[in-house]
Coordinates of C-alpha atoms in Angstrom, one line a residue:
M1 CA 38.5 43.7 5.1
G2 CA 37.9 43.3 1.4
K3 CA 35.4 42.1 -1.2
Y4 CA 33.3 39.0 -1.0
R5 CA 31.7 37.2 -3.8
I6 CA 28.6 35.3 -2.7
S7 CA 26.7 32.7 -4.7
V8 CA 23.2 31.7 -3.6
A9 CA 21.4 28.6 -5.1
T10 CA 17.7 28.2 -5.1
G11 CA 16.0 24.8 -5.4
D12 CA 14.8 23.4 -8.8
S13 CA 11.2 22.7 -7.9
L14 CA 8.4 24.8 -9.3
L15 CA 7.7 26.9 -6.2
A16 CA 11.2 27.0 -4.7
G17 CA 11.8 30.7 -5.2
S18 CA 10.4 33.6 -3.1
S19 CA 9.8 37.3 -3.7
N20 CA 10.5 38.1 0.0
P21 CA 13.7 39.9 0.8
V22 CA 16.5 37.9 2.5
Q23 CA 19.0 39.3 4.9
L24 CA 22.5 37.8 5.1
W25 CA 25.3 37.8 7.7
L26 CA 28.8 36.6 7.4
V27 CA 30.2 35.2 10.6
G28 CA 34.0 34.6 11.0
E29 CA 36.5 33.8 13.7
H30 CA 37.0 37.5 14.4
G31 CA 33.7 39.1 13.9
E32 CA 30.3 39.2 12.2
K33 CA 29.0 41.4 9.4
D34 CA 25.3 42.2 8.7
L35 CA 25.0 42.5 4.9
G36 CA 21.4 43.7 5.0
K37 CA 18.5 42.6 2.8
I38 CA 20.5 42.1 -0.3
L39 CA 18.7 39.1 -1.9
R40 CA 15.3 38.4 -3.5
P41 CA 15.5 34.7 -4.6
I42 CA 12.6 34.9 -7.0
R43 CA 13.2 32.5 -9.9
I44 CA 16.8 32.6 -10.8
R45 CA 18.4 29.3 -9.7
E46 CA 21.8 30.9 -8.8
V47 CA 22.4 34.5 -7.8
Q48 CA 25.8 36.2 -7.7
L49 CA 26.4 39.0 -5.2
E50 CA 29.4 41.1 -4.5
V51 CA 29.8 43.0 -1.2
E52 CA 32.5 45.1 0.5
V53 CA 33.2 44.3 4.1
S54 CA 35.2 46.8 6.2
L55 CA 35.8 44.3 9.1
Y56 CA 38.4 41.5 9.0
L57 CA 36.3 38.5 9.7
G58 CA 39.0 35.8 9.5
R59 CA 38.1 32.3 8.6
L60 CA 34.4 32.1 7.8
L61 CA 32.4 29.8 10.2
L62 CA 28.8 30.5 9.4
V63 CA 26.4 32.2 7.1
K64 CA 23.2 33.4 8.7
L65 CA 20.1 34.3 6.7
R66 CA 16.6 35.6 7.5
K67 CA 13.7 35.9 5.2
H68 CA 11.6 38.9 5.8
K69 CA 7.8 38.9 5.1
S70 CA 6.4 41.5 2.8
L71 CA 2.7 41.7 2.3
V72 CA 2.6 37.9 1.7
G73 CA 5.1 35.4 3.0
F74 CA 6.5 32.9 0.5
D75 CA 8.7 30.0 1.6
W76 CA 12.1 29.7 -0.1
F77 CA 14.0 26.5 -0.7
C78 CA 17.7 27.3 -0.4
K79 CA 20.2 24.7 -1.7
W80 CA 23.4 26.3 -0.7
I81 CA 25.5 29.4 -0.3
A82 CA 29.1 29.7 -1.4
V83 CA 31.5 32.6 -0.5
Q84 CA 34.8 33.7 -1.9
G85 CA 36.9 36.4 -0.2
P86 CA 39.4 37.1 2.5
G87 CA 39.8 34.1 4.8
T88 CA 37.9 31.6 2.7
Q89 CA 41.0 29.9 1.3
G90 CA 39.3 29.5 -2.1
E91 CA 35.6 29.0 -1.7
A92 CA 33.7 28.3 1.5
F93 CA 30.6 26.2 1.0
F94 CA 27.6 26.4 3.2
P95 CA 25.0 23.6 2.5
C96 CA 21.4 24.3 3.3
Y97 CA 18.9 22.1 1.3
R98 CA 15.8 23.1 3.3
W99 CA 12.9 25.5 3.3
V100 CA 13.4 28.9 4.8
Q101 CA 10.1 29.9 6.4
G102 CA 8.8 32.6 8.7
N103 CA 11.3 35.2 9.8
E104 CA 13.6 33.2 12.0
I105 CA 17.3 33.4 11.6
I106 CA 18.9 30.3 10.1
C107 CA 22.6 29.5 10.7
L108 CA 24.5 27.5 8.0
P109 CA 27.8 26.2 9.2
E110 CA 30.6 25.7 6.7
G111 CA 30.3 22.2 5.1
T112 CA 33.3 20.5 6.7
A113 CA 31.9 17.8 8.8
R114 CA 32.8 18.0 12.5
T115 CA 32.2 15.9 15.5
V116 CA 32.2 17.5 19.0
R117 CA 35.8 16.4 19.4
D118 CA 36.7 18.2 16.1
D119 CA 35.7 21.5 17.7
P120 CA 38.1 21.9 20.6
Q121 CA 37.6 25.7 20.8
N122 CA 33.8 25.2 20.9
Q123 CA 33.3 27.6 18.0
F124 CA 30.2 25.7 16.9
K125 CA 29.0 24.5 20.4
K126 CA 26.2 27.0 20.7
H127 CA 25.1 26.5 17.1
R128 CA 24.9 22.7 17.5
E129 CA 22.9 23.0 20.7
K130 CA 20.5 25.6 19.3
E131 CA 19.9 23.7 16.1
L132 CA 19.0 20.5 18.0
E133 CA 16.8 22.5 20.4
E134 CA 14.9 23.9 17.5
R135 CA 14.7 20.6 15.6
R136 CA 13.2 18.8 18.6
K137 CA 10.3 21.3 18.6
V138 CA 9.5 20.5 15.0
Y139 CA 10.4 16.8 14.9
R140 CA 8.2 15.4 17.7
W141 CA 7.4 11.8 18.5
G142 CA 3.8 10.8 18.1
F143 CA 1.9 7.8 19.3
W144 CA -0.5 5.5 17.5
K145 CA -1.2 2.2 19.3
E146 CA 0.3 0.4 22.3
G147 CA 3.0 -2.0 21.3
L148 CA 4.0 -0.2 18.0
I149 CA 7.1 1.8 17.3
L150 CA 6.7 5.5 17.4
P151 CA 5.7 7.6 14.4
I152 CA 6.4 11.3 13.9
A153 CA 3.7 13.5 15.4
G154 CA 1.0 14.6 13.0
N155 CA -2.3 13.4 11.5
T156 CA -2.0 14.7 7.9
Q157 CA 0.8 15.6 5.5
W158 CA 0.3 19.3 6.4
D159 CA 1.3 18.4 10.0
L160 CA 4.7 17.2 8.9
P161 CA 7.7 19.5 8.9
R162 CA 7.9 21.3 5.5
N163 CA 11.3 19.7 4.8
E164 CA 9.8 16.2 5.1
R165 CA 7.0 16.7 2.5
F166 CA 7.2 16.0 -1.2
L167 CA 8.6 18.8 -3.3
E168 CA 6.0 20.4 -5.6
D169 CA 6.8 18.3 -8.7
K170 CA 6.5 15.0 -6.9
D171 CA 3.5 16.2 -4.9
L172 CA 1.8 17.3 -8.1
D173 CA 2.5 14.0 -9.8
F174 CA 1.3 12.1 -6.8
S175 CA -1.9 14.1 -6.4
L176 CA -2.9 14.1 -10.1
S177 CA -2.1 10.5 -10.5
L178 CA -4.1 9.6 -7.4
A179 CA -7.1 11.7 -8.5
K180 CA -7.0 10.0 -11.9
V181 CA -7.0 6.5 -10.5
L182 CA -9.8 7.3 -8.0
K183 CA -11.9 8.8 -10.8
D184 CA -11.4 5.7 -12.9
L185 CA -12.2 3.5 -9.9
A186 CA -15.4 5.5 -9.2
L187 CA -16.6 5.2 -12.8
K188 CA -15.7 1.5 -13.4
G189 CA -16.0 0.3 -9.9
S190 CA -19.7 1.3 -9.7
L191 CA -20.4 -1.1 -12.5
D192 CA -18.6 -3.9 -10.8
L193 CA -21.1 -3.8 -7.9
T194 CA -23.7 -5.2 -10.3
N195 CA -21.4 -7.8 -11.9
S196 CA -20.0 -10.9 -10.3
V197 CA -17.0 -13.2 -11.0
R198 CA -18.2 -16.6 -12.3
R199 CA -14.9 -18.0 -13.7
L200 CA -11.3 -17.4 -12.9
E201 CA -10.9 -15.9 -16.4
D202 CA -13.2 -13.1 -15.3
F203 CA -10.4 -11.5 -13.4
N204 CA -9.0 -10.5 -16.8
K205 CA -11.5 -7.7 -16.7
V206 CA -9.4 -5.9 -14.1
F207 CA -5.9 -7.0 -15.3
P208 CA -4.2 -3.7 -15.9
Q209 CA -3.3 -2.3 -19.3
G210 CA 0.4 -1.4 -19.6
K211 CA 1.2 -4.5 -17.6
T212 CA 4.8 -5.7 -17.0
P213 CA 6.2 -8.7 -18.8
L214 CA 6.4 -10.5 -15.4
A215 CA 2.8 -9.7 -14.6
E216 CA 1.8 -11.3 -17.9
R217 CA 3.9 -14.4 -17.0
V218 CA 2.3 -14.6 -13.6
R219 CA -1.2 -14.5 -15.2
N220 CA -0.3 -17.4 -17.5
C221 CA 1.6 -19.5 -15.0
W222 CA 0.2 -18.7 -11.6
K223 CA -1.1 -22.3 -11.1
D224 CA 2.4 -23.8 -11.5
D225 CA 4.1 -25.1 -8.4
A226 CA 7.5 -23.9 -9.5
L227 CA 6.2 -20.2 -9.7
F228 CA 4.4 -20.6 -6.4
G229 CA 7.7 -21.7 -4.8
Y230 CA 9.8 -19.1 -6.6
Q231 CA 7.9 -16.3 -5.0
F232 CA 9.2 -17.2 -1.5
L233 CA 12.7 -16.7 -2.9
N234 CA 12.4 -13.8 -5.2
G235 CA 8.8 -12.5 -5.2
A236 CA 7.3 -9.4 -3.5
N237 CA 8.0 -10.8 -0.1
P238 CA 11.3 -12.7 0.2
M239 CA 11.4 -12.3 4.0
L240 CA 9.5 -15.3 5.3
L241 CA 11.2 -18.4 3.9
R242 CA 13.6 -20.3 6.1
R243 CA 15.4 -23.6 6.0
S244 CA 13.9 -26.2 8.4
T245 CA 16.0 -27.4 11.3
S246 CA 13.2 -29.8 12.4
L247 CA 9.7 -30.7 11.4
P248 CA 7.4 -28.0 12.8
S249 CA 5.4 -29.0 15.9
R250 CA 2.2 -27.7 14.4
L251 CA 2.5 -30.1 11.4
L252 CA 0.4 -33.1 12.5
L253 CA 0.9 -36.0 10.1
P254 CA -1.8 -38.7 10.3
P255 CA -0.7 -42.4 10.1
E256 CA -1.9 -42.7 6.5
M257 CA 0.7 -40.0 5.5
E258 CA 3.7 -42.0 6.6
D259 CA 5.2 -41.7 3.1
L260 CA 5.0 -37.9 3.3
K261 CA 6.7 -38.0 6.7
T262 CA 9.5 -40.1 5.3
Q263 CA 9.9 -37.6 2.4
L264 CA 10.0 -34.7 4.7
E265 CA 12.6 -36.3 7.0
K266 CA 14.7 -37.2 4.0
E267 CA 14.7 -33.6 2.7
L268 CA 15.4 -32.4 6.3
Q269 CA 18.5 -34.6 6.5
T270 CA 19.9 -33.4 3.3
G271 CA 19.2 -29.7 4.2
S272 CA 16.8 -29.1 1.3
L273 CA 13.6 -28.7 3.4
F274 CA 12.3 -25.2 3.8
E275 CA 9.2 -23.7 5.4
A276 CA 7.0 -20.6 5.3
D277 CA 5.0 -20.2 8.5
F278 CA 2.2 -17.6 8.7
S279 CA 1.4 -18.2 12.4
L280 CA 1.6 -14.5 12.9
L281 CA -1.9 -14.3 11.4
D282 CA -3.4 -16.9 13.7
G283 CA -6.4 -15.5 15.6
V284 CA -6.3 -12.2 13.8
K285 CA -9.8 -10.7 13.6
P286 CA -10.9 -10.5 9.9
N287 CA -12.6 -7.6 8.4
V288 CA -16.2 -7.0 7.2
I289 CA -16.4 -5.4 3.8
I290 CA -19.8 -4.0 2.5
F291 CA -21.6 -6.0 5.2
K292 CA -19.9 -9.3 4.2
Q293 CA -17.6 -11.2 6.5
Q294 CA -14.0 -11.8 5.2
Y295 CA -11.7 -14.5 6.4
V296 CA -8.0 -15.0 7.4
A297 CA -5.9 -18.1 7.6
A298 CA -2.5 -18.9 9.1
P299 CA -0.9 -21.4 6.7
L300 CA 2.2 -23.5 7.0
V301 CA 4.0 -24.5 3.7
M302 CA 6.7 -27.1 3.5
L303 CA 8.9 -26.9 0.4
K304 CA 11.8 -28.8 -1.0
L305 CA 14.8 -27.3 -2.9
Q306 CA 15.5 -29.2 -6.1
P307 CA 19.1 -29.6 -7.4
D308 CA 18.2 -27.3 -10.3
G309 CA 17.3 -24.5 -7.8
R310 CA 13.5 -24.8 -8.1
L311 CA 11.6 -24.6 -4.8
L312 CA 8.5 -26.9 -4.9
P313 CA 5.7 -27.2 -2.3
M314 CA 5.3 -30.5 -0.6
V315 CA 2.4 -29.9 1.8
I316 CA 0.2 -27.0 2.9
Q317 CA -1.6 -26.8 6.2
L318 CA -4.0 -23.8 6.2
Q319 CA -4.6 -23.5 10.0
P320 CA -2.7 -24.6 13.1
P321 CA -4.2 -27.4 15.2
R322 CA -6.9 -26.5 17.8
N323 CA -7.5 -28.3 21.1
G324 CA -10.7 -30.3 20.9
C325 CA -10.9 -30.0 17.1
P326 CA -10.0 -32.6 14.4
P327 CA -6.5 -32.2 12.9
P328 CA -6.4 -29.6 10.1
V329 CA -6.5 -30.9 6.6
L330 CA -3.2 -31.3 4.8
F331 CA -3.2 -30.4 1.1
L332 CA -0.8 -32.2 -1.2
P333 CA 0.3 -31.7 -4.9
S334 CA -1.3 -35.1 -5.6
D335 CA -4.7 -33.8 -4.5
P336 CA -7.4 -33.0 -7.0
P337 CA -6.2 -29.9 -8.9
M338 CA -8.9 -27.5 -7.7
A339 CA -8.3 -28.5 -4.0
W340 CA -4.5 -28.0 -4.4
L341 CA -5.0 -24.7 -6.2
L342 CA -7.4 -23.3 -3.5
A343 CA -4.9 -24.2 -0.8
K344 CA -2.1 -22.3 -2.7
T345 CA -4.4 -19.4 -3.3
W346 CA -5.0 -19.1 0.5
V347 CA -1.2 -19.1 1.0
R348 CA -0.9 -16.3 -1.6
S349 CA -3.6 -14.2 0.2
S350 CA -1.8 -14.7 3.5
D351 CA 1.5 -13.7 2.0
F352 CA -0.2 -10.5 0.6
Q353 CA -1.3 -9.6 4.2
L354 CA 2.1 -10.1 5.8
H355 CA 4.0 -8.6 2.9
Q356 CA 2.0 -5.3 3.0
L357 CA 1.9 -4.9 6.8
Q358 CA 5.0 -6.6 8.1
S359 CA 7.6 -6.6 5.3
H360 CA 6.6 -3.4 3.5
L361 CA 4.9 -1.0 5.9
L362 CA 6.6 -1.9 9.2
R363 CA 10.1 -3.0 8.1
G364 CA 10.2 -0.4 5.3
H365 CA 8.3 2.8 6.0
L366 CA 7.8 2.8 9.8
I367 CA 11.4 1.8 10.6
A368 CA 12.7 4.4 8.1
E369 CA 10.5 7.0 9.9
V370 CA 12.1 6.2 13.2
I371 CA 15.6 6.5 11.8
S372 CA 14.7 9.8 10.2
V373 CA 13.1 11.4 13.2
A374 CA 15.9 10.2 15.5
T375 CA 18.5 11.6 13.2
M376 CA 16.8 15.1 13.0
R377 CA 16.4 15.2 16.8
S378 CA 20.0 14.0 17.7
L379 CA 22.5 14.9 15.1
P380 CA 23.2 18.5 14.1
S381 CA 23.8 19.2 10.4
L382 CA 27.6 19.6 11.1
H383 CA 27.8 16.0 12.2
P384 CA 29.4 13.6 9.7
I385 CA 26.9 10.8 10.3
Y386 CA 24.0 13.3 9.7
K387 CA 25.6 14.0 6.3
V388 CA 25.8 10.3 5.5
V389 CA 22.3 9.1 6.5
S390 CA 20.7 12.3 5.1
T391 CA 21.4 11.1 1.6
G392 CA 18.4 10.3 2.0
S393 CA -10.3 -2.2 11.3
G394 CA -8.2 -3.5 14.1
G395 CA -6.9 -6.6 12.5
H396 CA -4.1 -4.8 10.8
V397 CA -3.1 -3.2 14.1
D398 CA -3.0 -6.6 15.7
I399 CA -0.7 -7.9 12.9
L400 CA 1.6 -4.9 13.3
Q401 CA 1.8 -5.3 17.0
R402 CA 2.7 -9.0 16.7
A403 CA 5.3 -8.2 14.0
T404 CA 6.8 -5.4 16.0
A405 CA 7.4 -7.7 18.9
G406 CA 9.4 -9.9 16.6
L407 CA 11.6 -7.2 15.1
T408 CA 15.3 -8.2 15.7
Y409 CA 18.4 -6.2 14.9
R410 CA 19.8 -9.2 13.0
S411 CA 16.8 -9.4 10.7
F412 CA 17.6 -6.0 9.3
C413 CA 21.1 -7.0 8.4
P414 CA 21.2 -9.3 5.3
P415 CA 24.4 -11.2 6.2
D416 CA 22.8 -12.1 9.6
D417 CA 19.2 -12.5 8.4
L418 CA 20.1 -14.8 5.5
A419 CA 22.4 -16.9 7.8
D420 CA 19.6 -17.2 10.4
R421 CA 17.1 -18.3 7.8
G422 CA 19.6 -20.7 6.2
L423 CA 19.6 -19.0 2.8
L424 CA 23.2 -18.0 2.4
D425 CA 24.1 -20.9 0.1
V426 CA 20.8 -21.0 -1.9
K427 CA 22.0 -19.9 -5.3
S428 CA 18.4 -19.5 -6.6
S429 CA 17.8 -16.9 -4.0
L430 CA 18.5 -13.9 -6.2
Y431 CA 17.2 -11.6 -3.6
G432 CA 19.7 -13.0 -1.1
Q433 CA 22.6 -12.7 -3.6
D434 CA 21.8 -9.1 -4.5
A435 CA 21.0 -8.1 -0.9
L436 CA 24.4 -9.3 0.2
R437 CA 26.2 -7.5 -2.6
L438 CA 24.4 -4.3 -2.1
W439 CA 25.0 -4.5 1.6
G440 CA 28.7 -4.9 0.9
V441 CA 28.8 -1.9 -1.3
I442 CA 27.0 0.3 1.3
S443 CA 29.2 -1.2 4.1
R444 CA 32.4 -0.3 2.3
Y445 CA 31.1 3.3 1.7
V446 CA 30.2 3.7 5.3
E447 CA 33.6 2.3 6.6
K448 CA 35.5 4.7 4.4
M449 CA 33.4 7.6 5.6
V450 CA 33.6 6.7 9.2
S451 CA 37.4 6.3 9.0
L452 CA 37.7 9.9 7.9
F453 CA 36.1 11.2 11.1
Y454 CA 36.7 8.6 13.7
K455 CA 40.4 7.5 14.1
S456 CA 39.8 5.1 17.1
D457 CA 37.1 3.2 18.9
G458 CA 37.5 5.8 21.7
A459 CA 36.4 8.6 19.4
V460 CA 33.2 6.7 18.8
K461 CA 32.5 6.1 22.4
D462 CA 33.3 9.7 23.4
D463 CA 30.9 11.3 20.8
P464 CA 27.8 12.3 22.9
E465 CA 25.7 13.2 19.8
L466 CA 26.3 9.8 18.3
Q467 CA 25.4 8.0 21.4
A468 CA 22.2 10.1 21.9
W469 CA 21.2 9.2 18.3
C470 CA 21.7 5.5 18.9
R471 CA 19.6 5.6 22.1
E472 CA 16.9 7.7 20.5
I473 CA 16.4 5.1 17.8
T474 CA 16.5 2.0 20.1
E475 CA 15.0 3.2 23.4
T476 CA 12.5 5.8 22.1
G477 CA 11.6 5.3 18.5
L478 CA 11.7 1.5 18.6
Q479 CA 10.3 1.5 22.2
G480 CA 13.0 -0.4 24.0
A481 CA 14.3 -2.7 21.3
Q482 CA 17.6 -3.5 23.1
D483 CA 16.1 -6.8 24.2
R484 CA 15.9 -7.7 20.5
G485 CA 19.5 -6.9 19.8
F486 CA 19.4 -3.3 18.8
P487 CA 22.3 -1.3 20.4
I488 CA 21.7 1.4 22.9
S489 CA 25.4 2.6 22.7
L490 CA 28.1 2.4 20.0
E491 CA 31.4 1.1 21.4
S492 CA 33.6 0.8 18.3
R493 CA 34.1 1.9 14.8
A494 CA 33.1 -1.6 13.5
Q495 CA 29.8 -1.4 15.5
L496 CA 29.1 2.1 14.3
C497 CA 29.7 1.1 10.6
H498 CA 27.3 -1.9 11.0
F499 CA 24.6 0.2 12.5
I500 CA 24.8 2.9 9.9
T501 CA 24.9 0.3 7.1
M502 CA 21.7 -1.2 8.6
C503 CA 20.1 2.2 8.6
I504 CA 21.0 3.0 5.0
F505 CA 20.1 -0.5 3.6
T506 CA 16.8 -0.5 5.4
C507 CA 15.8 2.9 3.9
T508 CA 17.0 1.9 0.4
G509 CA 17.5 -1.7 -0.7
Q510 CA 15.3 -3.4 1.8
H511 CA 12.3 -1.1 1.0
A512 CA 13.0 -1.5 -2.7
S513 CA 12.9 -5.3 -2.5
T514 CA 9.4 -5.3 -1.0
H515 CA 8.0 -2.3 -2.9
Q516 CA 8.9 -2.8 -6.5
G517 CA 7.4 -6.3 -7.0
Q518 CA 3.8 -5.3 -6.3
L519 CA 2.8 -4.6 -9.8
D520 CA 4.5 -7.8 -11.1
W521 CA 3.1 -10.2 -8.6
Y522 CA -0.3 -8.8 -7.6
S523 CA -1.7 -7.5 -10.9
W524 CA -3.2 -10.9 -11.5
I525 CA -5.6 -11.0 -8.5
P526 CA -5.7 -14.8 -7.9
N527 CA -2.0 -14.8 -7.3
G528 CA -2.2 -12.3 -4.5
P529 CA -5.8 -11.7 -3.4
C530 CA -6.2 -8.9 -0.9
T531 CA -9.0 -10.7 0.9
M532 CA -10.8 -14.0 1.0
Q533 CA -14.6 -14.2 1.2
K534 CA -15.1 -17.8 2.3
P535 CA -13.6 -19.8 5.2
P536 CA -10.5 -21.9 4.5
P537 CA -11.6 -25.3 3.1
I538 CA -11.9 -28.3 5.4
S539 CA -12.2 -30.9 2.7
K540 CA -10.7 -31.6 -0.7
D541 CA -14.0 -31.6 -2.5
V542 CA -13.4 -28.3 -4.3
T543 CA -14.7 -26.9 -7.6
E544 CA -13.7 -23.8 -9.6
K545 CA -16.8 -22.1 -8.2
D546 CA -15.5 -22.6 -4.7
I547 CA -12.2 -20.9 -5.6
V548 CA -14.1 -18.0 -7.4
D549 CA -16.4 -17.5 -4.5
S550 CA -13.5 -17.4 -2.1
L551 CA -11.6 -14.7 -4.1
P552 CA -12.3 -11.0 -3.9
S553 CA -15.4 -9.6 -5.7
L554 CA -14.9 -7.8 -8.9
H555 CA -15.2 -4.4 -7.1
Q556 CA -12.6 -5.5 -4.5
A557 CA -10.3 -6.8 -7.2
R558 CA -10.5 -3.5 -9.2
T559 CA -9.8 -1.6 -6.0
Q560 CA -6.7 -3.8 -5.4
K561 CA -5.5 -3.4 -8.9
T562 CA -6.0 0.4 -8.9
F563 CA -3.9 1.0 -5.8
I564 CA -1.3 -1.7 -6.7
K565 CA -0.8 0.0 -10.1
F566 CA -0.7 3.4 -8.5
L567 CA 1.8 2.6 -5.7
G568 CA 3.8 0.1 -7.7
R569 CA 4.5 2.2 -10.8
R570 CA 7.9 3.6 -11.5
Q571 CA 8.2 7.1 -10.0
P572 CA 8.7 9.9 -12.6
V573 CA 10.8 11.8 -10.1
M574 CA 13.2 9.2 -8.8
V575 CA 16.7 9.6 -7.3
A576 CA 18.7 6.4 -7.4
L577 CA 20.8 5.3 -4.4
G578 CA 24.0 7.3 -4.1
H579 CA 23.0 9.9 -6.7
H580 CA 21.4 12.5 -4.5
K581 CA 21.8 16.0 -5.7
E582 CA 22.5 17.4 -2.2
N583 CA 26.2 18.1 -1.5
Y584 CA 26.5 18.1 2.3
F585 CA 30.3 17.8 2.4
S586 CA 32.7 20.6 1.3
D587 CA 36.0 18.7 2.0
P588 CA 37.5 16.6 -0.8
G589 CA 37.9 13.4 1.3
P590 CA 34.1 12.6 1.6
Q591 CA 33.5 13.6 -2.0
A592 CA 36.1 11.1 -3.2
V593 CA 34.5 8.4 -1.1
L594 CA 31.1 9.2 -2.5
K595 CA 32.4 9.0 -6.1
Q596 CA 33.9 5.6 -5.4
F597 CA 30.5 4.5 -3.9
Q598 CA 28.8 5.6 -7.1
E599 CA 31.3 3.7 -9.2
E600 CA 30.8 0.5 -7.2
L601 CA 27.0 0.9 -7.5
A602 CA 27.3 1.2 -11.2
A603 CA 29.5 -1.9 -11.4
L604 CA 27.0 -3.9 -9.4
D605 CA 24.2 -2.6 -11.6
K606 CA 26.0 -3.9 -14.7
E607 CA 26.7 -7.3 -13.1
I608 CA 23.1 -7.8 -12.3
E609 CA 22.1 -6.7 -15.8
V610 CA 24.4 -9.2 -17.4
R611 CA 23.2 -12.0 -15.0
N612 CA 19.6 -11.2 -15.7
A613 CA 20.1 -11.5 -19.4
G614 CA 20.7 -15.2 -19.0
L615 CA 17.7 -15.9 -16.6
D616 CA 14.2 -17.0 -17.5
L617 CA 12.9 -14.8 -14.7
P618 CA 15.2 -11.7 -14.2
Y619 CA 15.4 -10.2 -10.7
E620 CA 15.8 -6.5 -10.8
Y621 CA 14.4 -5.1 -7.5
L622 CA 17.9 -4.6 -6.0
R623 CA 19.6 -3.2 -9.1
P624 CA 21.2 0.0 -7.7
S625 CA 19.8 2.0 -10.6
M626 CA 16.3 1.0 -9.5
V627 CA 16.7 1.4 -5.8
E628 CA 15.5 4.8 -4.5
N629 CA 17.8 6.9 -2.4
S630 CA 15.2 7.0 0.4
V631 CA 11.7 5.7 1.2
T632 CA 9.3 7.9 -0.7
I633 CA 6.2 5.9 -1.5

């Protein structure tokens, strides 16, 4: 019995409020009280209410709410509800951070994280089960193509659960910006159809205004071997390069190239030989654009690491050997300049294909989608791990299917991936250095969080919700990825921490490393052509016209520039890693761990800033202040 003071917070976005009446209940250990339709969350961000309750409720467990429809139903975004009164021991905090729709009753448990073991009296058992039952109706697995990981069910953004769509401010920015670039493309692109590219300099016509300093550097230096090699270490796609352990079997060296073989073997012996193999593209069916056949190659590049950290190409093979065909031509830095430039341009186009489909789409967006859907289907909002991970033409299908078959657990964990690719000790791999440091910061955060809720390995093994989450990711979402090292059960605290760190890093740092460089590296079209219009060369008799005729048309180039500029721009509504506004934890322990996480991120950000000040080419894609808290675009 007594007076309760209730605070209700509405979201900050434009349409977060609702004029519909909202009914509230307080649920305690000893009873439940219906407070009636006492709230209309129209525009005020935080509403204060006072109510008298004649019942003794005891310790508050839940707040229930229900939005009633008037003449018109308006969704309401509720951030949280806080209650002070008898039995609250100060203030009881009930996080929500979701849209309240329809007229269903929503139950908000008090914000103290609890595993099943932490609820011996089963006070929250029915709530946990009902919440997951309802979530599984909304978050359903879809299907796209055989051999691909599963997406969420739905064909358009309107098929997605409301809580997974952009909020109005970001959606408005996205829609208006997209409409503008499409309008500009329609106006200028129609003129491109009557113009042709005659010289490489003609691509300046589509070089974007407001370009980045690095994009300008790429335009001026894209022919340099050093910049070509640098991109395998720190460009838009740093995921392909690996140290050679032997000469690749596909690299057929004719007798007249005995000196090259000697050089390659010397670099191999000293551990300075590296390779970038695009065999994943071999045999992929190329596209036809405006009735014109396009072409795809599957290059192999051998590179040497210089003592000064530069990575320089030694030989390029554009296609693997074919039975019954002459050995493929090998292109060398000593070749005529136009022949060598065309070979490198083919490599850059192939890297564009694998970057966009394998490194960015598959390893960034699609994997993040699996983690998100599995989390919503398997972990109730009370679960501590839910609160941690919530802080956040046919040829392309062929590539995705091949890339999916090669997804390994180790490749998503930088300490393992960089070790497997022989890059741990490569100081000029700025991506590698920053990925390891960011992984370490995330890992320490996760370990501290896990230690708050799991005191032993047995507590991990005995958590049925946790085990279901792991299986949902590996067996269902990833379609049986246990044969590629993904776990189907979590047997220890160490294994749990590694798995959660992988999930968070994949959805934040890994995506940032392959997303943020697009505007820098692809604004100058010849450095990353989206398509090639002539077959790969089979001789070294090459002119500038041969290169120009192979590159995208002016219309294709403008289309590429338009979407790269749109997707690669800095987002105006951006939440940096670790700085989410949602407060899912009410207890001080997790809040202290989060504060320490934020401090470590800030320290790493400063370290990278100081390092970059002394570099000719700064690497910023994994600066924590530039890494989004989740995959958004």
